[in-house]
PDB file of C-alpha atoms in Angstrom:
ATOM      1  CA  MET A 343     -20.105 -46.168 -44.132  1.00  0.00           C
ATOM      2  CA  THR A 344     -20.565 -44.246 -47.276  1.00  0.00           C
ATOM      3  CA  PRO A 345     -23.012 -40.907 -47.171  1.00  0.00           C
ATOM      4  CA  LEU A 346     -26.339 -42.116 -46.982  1.00  0.00           C
ATOM      5  CA  ASP A 347     -28.215 -42.113 -49.978  1.00  0.00           C
ATOM      6  CA  GLN A 348     -31.899 -41.554 -50.717  1.00  0.00           C
ATOM      7  CA  ARG A 349     -32.869 -45.383 -50.117  1.00  0.00           C
ATOM      8  CA  ASP A 350     -30.860 -45.264 -46.807  1.00  0.00           C
ATOM      9  CA  LEU A 351     -32.933 -42.213 -45.895  1.00  0.00           C
ATOM     10  CA  ALA A 352     -36.131 -43.943 -46.921  1.00  0.00           C
ATOM     11  CA  ILE A 353     -35.261 -46.771 -44.717  1.00  0.00           C
ATOM     12  CA  LEU A 354     -34.698 -44.775 -41.525  1.00  0.00           C
ATOM     13  CA  LYS A 355     -37.814 -42.675 -42.333  1.00  0.00           C
ATOM     14  CA  THR A 356     -39.965 -45.547 -42.617  1.00  0.00           C
ATOM     15  CA  LEU A 357     -38.741 -47.601 -39.637  1.00  0.00           C
ATOM     16  CA  SER A 358     -39.070 -44.319 -37.478  1.00  0.00           C
ATOM     17  CA  THR A 359     -42.766 -44.417 -37.978  1.00  0.00           C
ATOM     18  CA  GLU A 360     -43.144 -48.335 -38.880  1.00  0.00           C
ATOM     19  CA  GLY A 361     -40.335 -50.286 -36.828  1.00  0.00           C
ATOM     20  CA  ARG A 362     -42.260 -53.333 -36.491  1.00  0.00           C
ATOM     21  CA  MET A 363     -42.464 -54.145 -40.302  1.00  0.00           C
ATOM     22  CA  THR A 364     -40.992 -57.482 -41.956  1.00  0.00           C
ATOM     23  CA  LYS A 365     -37.965 -57.176 -44.001  1.00  0.00           C
ATOM     24  CA  ALA A 366     -40.028 -57.669 -47.246  1.00  0.00           C
ATOM     25  CA  ALA A 367     -42.487 -55.068 -46.380  1.00  0.00           C
ATOM     26  CA  LEU A 368     -39.669 -52.629 -45.629  1.00  0.00           C
ATOM     27  CA  ALA A 369     -37.943 -53.744 -49.252  1.00  0.00           C
ATOM     28  CA  GLU A 370     -41.155 -53.000 -50.809  1.00  0.00           C
ATOM     29  CA  ARG A 371     -41.631 -49.747 -49.185  1.00  0.00           C
ATOM     30  CA  VAL A 372     -38.075 -48.408 -50.279  1.00  0.00           C
ATOM     31  CA  GLY A 373     -38.200 -49.841 -53.454  1.00  0.00           C
ATOM     32  CA  LEU A 374     -35.435 -52.668 -52.895  1.00  0.00           C
ATOM     33  CA  SER A 375     -35.375 -56.351 -53.198  1.00  0.00           C
ATOM     34  CA  PRO A 376     -35.183 -57.932 -49.813  1.00  0.00           C
ATOM     35  CA  THR A 377     -31.491 -59.225 -49.469  1.00  0.00           C
ATOM     36  CA  PRO A 378     -29.883 -55.603 -50.519  1.00  0.00           C
ATOM     37  CA  CYS A 379     -32.634 -53.990 -48.267  1.00  0.00           C
ATOM     38  CA  TRP A 380     -31.675 -56.078 -45.248  1.00  0.00           C
ATOM     39  CA  GLU A 381     -27.896 -55.583 -46.056  1.00  0.00           C
ATOM     40  CA  ARG A 382     -28.511 -51.746 -46.043  1.00  0.00           C
ATOM     41  CA  LEU A 383     -30.345 -52.124 -42.676  1.00  0.00           C
ATOM     42  CA  LYS A 384     -27.261 -54.219 -41.086  1.00  0.00           C
ATOM     43  CA  LYS A 385     -25.010 -51.418 -42.280  1.00  0.00           C
ATOM     44  CA  LEU A 386     -27.367 -48.602 -40.636  1.00  0.00           C
ATOM     45  CA  GLU A 387     -27.303 -50.595 -37.674  1.00  0.00           C
ATOM     46  CA  LYS A 388     -23.737 -51.228 -37.309  1.00  0.00           C
ATOM     47  CA  ALA A 389     -23.014 -47.612 -38.268  1.00  0.00           C
ATOM     48  CA  GLY A 390     -25.178 -46.319 -35.320  1.00  0.00           C
ATOM     49  CA  PHE A 391     -28.023 -44.606 -37.188  1.00  0.00           C
ATOM     50  CA  ILE A 392     -30.257 -47.124 -35.667  1.00  0.00           C
ATOM     51  CA  THR A 393     -30.177 -47.262 -31.915  1.00  0.00           C
ATOM     52  CA  GLY A 394     -32.920 -49.701 -30.973  1.00  0.00           C
ATOM     53  CA  TYR A 395     -36.507 -50.940 -31.630  1.00  0.00           C
ATOM     54  CA  ARG A 396     -39.221 -50.048 -29.039  1.00  0.00           C
ATOM     55  CA  ALA A 397     -42.973 -50.368 -28.570  1.00  0.00           C
ATOM     56  CA  GLU A 398     -44.776 -47.225 -27.345  1.00  0.00           C
ATOM     57  CA  ILE A 399     -46.587 -48.391 -24.460  1.00  0.00           C
ATOM     58  CA  ALA A 400     -49.940 -46.805 -23.212  1.00  0.00           C
ATOM     59  CA  LEU A 401     -49.170 -46.262 -19.591  1.00  0.00           C
ATOM     60  CA  LYS A 402     -52.464 -44.910 -18.946  1.00  0.00           C
ATOM     61  CA  LYS A 403     -54.071 -48.320 -19.771  1.00  0.00           C
ATOM     62  CA  LEU A 404     -51.315 -50.157 -17.789  1.00  0.00           C
ATOM     63  CA  ALA A 405     -51.308 -48.284 -14.594  1.00  0.00           C
ATOM     64  CA  ALA A 406     -51.762 -44.877 -12.733  1.00  0.00           C
ATOM     65  CA  HIS A 407     -48.655 -42.835 -12.996  1.00  0.00           C
ATOM     66  CA  VAL A 408     -47.477 -39.433 -13.012  1.00  0.00           C
ATOM     67  CA  THR A 409     -45.142 -37.947 -15.625  1.00  0.00           C
ATOM     68  CA  VAL A 410     -42.596 -34.994 -13.995  1.00  0.00           C
ATOM     69  CA  PHE A 411     -40.332 -33.080 -16.154  1.00  0.00           C
ATOM     70  CA  VAL A 412     -37.658 -31.457 -13.536  1.00  0.00           C
ATOM     71  CA  ALA A 413     -35.032 -28.706 -14.511  1.00  0.00           C
ATOM     72  CA  ALA A 414     -32.102 -29.418 -12.627  1.00  0.00           C
ATOM     73  CA  GLU A 415     -29.145 -27.116 -11.299  1.00  0.00           C
ATOM     74  CA  LEU A 416     -25.945 -28.777  -9.845  1.00  0.00           C
ATOM     75  CA  ALA A 417     -23.673 -27.160  -6.887  1.00  0.00           C
ATOM     76  CA  ASP A 418     -20.810 -26.527  -9.015  1.00  0.00           C
ATOM     77  CA  HIS A 419     -19.834 -27.097 -12.805  1.00  0.00           C
ATOM     78  CA  THR A 420     -16.808 -29.572 -12.559  1.00  0.00           C
ATOM     79  CA  ALA A 421     -16.256 -32.501 -14.876  1.00  0.00           C
ATOM     80  CA  ALA A 422     -16.404 -34.488 -11.744  1.00  0.00           C
ATOM     81  CA  THR A 423     -19.881 -33.154 -10.635  1.00  0.00           C
ATOM     82  CA  PHE A 424     -21.461 -33.745 -13.951  1.00  0.00           C
ATOM     83  CA  ARG A 425     -19.966 -37.477 -13.824  1.00  0.00           C
ATOM     84  CA  ILE A 426     -21.346 -38.267 -10.386  1.00  0.00           C
ATOM     85  CA  PHE A 427     -24.741 -36.856 -11.190  1.00  0.00           C
ATOM     86  CA  GLU A 428     -25.074 -38.593 -14.814  1.00  0.00           C
ATOM     87  CA  ASP A 429     -23.829 -41.892 -13.248  1.00  0.00           C
ATOM     88  CA  ALA A 430     -26.437 -41.749 -10.612  1.00  0.00           C
ATOM     89  CA  ILE A 431     -29.373 -40.758 -13.125  1.00  0.00           C
ATOM     90  CA  GLN A 432     -28.293 -43.551 -15.419  1.00  0.00           C
ATOM     91  CA  ARG A 433     -29.249 -46.059 -12.546  1.00  0.00           C
ATOM     92  CA  GLN A 434     -32.772 -44.440 -11.757  1.00  0.00           C
ATOM     93  CA  ASP A 435     -35.228 -46.245 -13.522  1.00  0.00           C
ATOM     94  CA  GLU A 436     -37.881 -43.824 -13.032  1.00  0.00           C
ATOM     95  CA  VAL A 437     -35.909 -41.323 -14.886  1.00  0.00           C
ATOM     96  CA  THR A 438     -37.019 -41.970 -18.511  1.00  0.00           C
ATOM     97  CA  GLY A 439     -35.091 -39.027 -20.091  1.00  0.00           C
ATOM     98  CA  CYS A 440     -32.262 -36.815 -19.407  1.00  0.00           C
ATOM     99  CA  TRP A 441     -30.858 -34.098 -21.238  1.00  0.00           C
ATOM    100  CA  ALA A 442     -27.745 -31.645 -20.461  1.00  0.00           C
ATOM    101  CA  LEU A 443     -28.620 -28.139 -21.350  1.00  0.00           C
ATOM    102  CA  GLY A 444     -26.654 -25.224 -22.306  1.00  0.00           C
ATOM    103  CA  GLY A 445     -28.268 -22.064 -20.409  1.00  0.00           C
ATOM    104  CA  GLY A 446     -29.691 -21.565 -17.136  1.00  0.00           C
ATOM    105  CA  TYR A 447     -30.649 -25.152 -16.023  1.00  0.00           C
ATOM    106  CA  ASP A 448     -28.076 -27.978 -16.265  1.00  0.00           C
ATOM    107  CA  TYR A 449     -30.248 -30.783 -16.806  1.00  0.00           C
ATOM    108  CA  LEU A 450     -33.744 -31.513 -18.056  1.00  0.00           C
ATOM    109  CA  LEU A 451     -35.459 -34.745 -16.625  1.00  0.00           C
ATOM    110  CA  GLN A 452     -38.212 -36.605 -17.387  1.00  0.00           C
ATOM    111  CA  ILE A 453     -39.499 -39.074 -14.695  1.00  0.00           C
ATOM    112  CA  VAL A 454     -42.181 -41.343 -14.781  1.00  0.00           C
ATOM    113  CA  THR A 455     -43.482 -42.977 -11.261  1.00  0.00           C
ATOM    114  CA  ARG A 456     -46.604 -44.009  -9.664  1.00  0.00           C
ATOM    115  CA  ASP A 457     -47.602 -40.749  -7.923  1.00  0.00           C
ATOM    116  CA  ILE A 458     -46.567 -37.452  -6.421  1.00  0.00           C
ATOM    117  CA  ASP A 459     -45.578 -38.939  -3.219  1.00  0.00           C
ATOM    118  CA  SER A 460     -43.086 -41.607  -5.006  1.00  0.00           C
ATOM    119  CA  TYR A 461     -41.716 -38.667  -7.185  1.00  0.00           C
ATOM    120  CA  GLN A 462     -40.887 -36.726  -4.058  1.00  0.00           C
ATOM    121  CA  ARG A 463     -39.296 -39.804  -2.235  1.00  0.00           C
ATOM    122  CA  LEU A 464     -37.244 -40.224  -5.419  1.00  0.00           C
ATOM    123  CA  ILE A 465     -35.920 -36.471  -5.139  1.00  0.00           C
ATOM    124  CA  ASP A 466     -35.442 -36.686  -1.602  1.00  0.00           C
ATOM    125  CA  ASP A 467     -33.293 -39.954  -2.074  1.00  0.00           C
ATOM    126  CA  LEU A 468     -31.439 -37.873  -4.916  1.00  0.00           C
ATOM    127  CA  LEU A 469     -30.677 -34.867  -2.669  1.00  0.00           C
ATOM    128  CA  ASP A 470     -29.831 -37.237   0.480  1.00  0.00           C
ATOM    129  CA  ARG A 471     -27.240 -39.017  -1.691  1.00  0.00           C
ATOM    130  CA  ARG A 472     -25.317 -35.800  -2.503  1.00  0.00           C
ATOM    131  CA  ILE A 473     -24.943 -36.393  -6.032  1.00  0.00           C
ATOM    132  CA  GLY A 474     -24.645 -32.409  -6.693  1.00  0.00           C
ATOM    133  CA  LEU A 475     -28.042 -31.436  -7.011  1.00  0.00           C
ATOM    134  CA  ALA A 476     -28.318 -27.947  -5.551  1.00  0.00           C
ATOM    135  CA  ARG A 477     -31.816 -26.956  -6.918  1.00  0.00           C
ATOM    136  CA  TYR A 478     -34.490 -28.659  -8.892  1.00  0.00           C
ATOM    137  CA  TYR A 479     -37.814 -27.451 -10.336  1.00  0.00           C
ATOM    138  CA  SER A 480     -40.739 -29.778 -10.840  1.00  0.00           C
ATOM    139  CA  TYR A 481     -43.280 -29.443 -13.747  1.00  0.00           C
ATOM    140  CA  ILE A 482     -46.144 -32.144 -13.710  1.00  0.00           C
ATOM    141  CA  VAL A 483     -47.463 -33.092 -16.834  1.00  0.00           C
ATOM    142  CA  THR A 484     -51.411 -32.952 -16.854  1.00  0.00           C
ATOM    143  CA  LYS A 485     -52.064 -34.172 -20.364  1.00  0.00           C
ATOM    144  CA  PRO A 486     -49.691 -35.405 -23.176  1.00  0.00           C
ATOM    145  CA  VAL A 487     -50.276 -33.020 -26.483  1.00  0.00           C
ATOM    146  CA  LYS A 488     -47.636 -34.653 -28.659  1.00  0.00           C
ATOM    147  CA  GLY A 489     -44.946 -37.029 -29.019  1.00  0.00           C
ATOM    148  CA  PRO A 490     -43.059 -38.774 -28.980  1.00  0.00           C
ATOM    149  CA  THR A 491     -42.944 -38.532 -32.727  1.00  0.00           C
ATOM    150  CA  PRO A 492     -40.418 -39.667 -35.455  1.00  0.00           C
ATOM    151  CA  PRO A 493     -37.694 -36.734 -36.516  1.00  0.00           C
ATOM    152  CA  PRO A 494     -38.746 -34.178 -38.885  1.00  0.00           C
ATOM    153  CA  PHE A 495     -36.572 -35.835 -41.742  1.00  0.00           C
ATOM    154  CA  ASP A 496     -37.732 -33.289 -44.647  1.00  0.00           C
ATOM    155  CA  VAL A 497     -36.696 -30.280 -42.118  1.00  0.00           C
ATOM    156  CA  LEU A 498     -33.450 -31.513 -41.345  1.00  0.00           C
ATOM    157  CA  LEU A 499     -32.115 -33.094 -44.814  1.00  0.00           C
ATOM    158  CA  ASP A 500     -33.936 -30.076 -46.888  1.00  0.00           C
TER     159      ASP A 500
END
């Protein structure tokens, strides 16, 4: 794909805040006719700039839940241990986000589950499965303050 121009960036920025809009509405917002806009959108998807479309769900309205951030340290730092840990985490539906970190901790996990008891059962299961988890530090979310938000396009592309 050729470098992104201002219209490509406008498509990305618009969809990052309004991913459910129609092709015609998107084309109008970015100043293109529908067909060229649709072609650009398909190219952006194919090139991997757009990785998916999701609805943000108000979990509080859906069911009681708890969100826990977990700073995790692995027992050793071999490629095999990282792979084992990451493979195991991929299979845990309650882990809604996981980031490898440089610095003190090895990973930061976001876990959403029914309650503290179910969170602890999940951690106990991960420890029992010997996936390399040596230590973990739990941080219970008491209230959301911000997020998720679109990336700061203006800051990144200035």
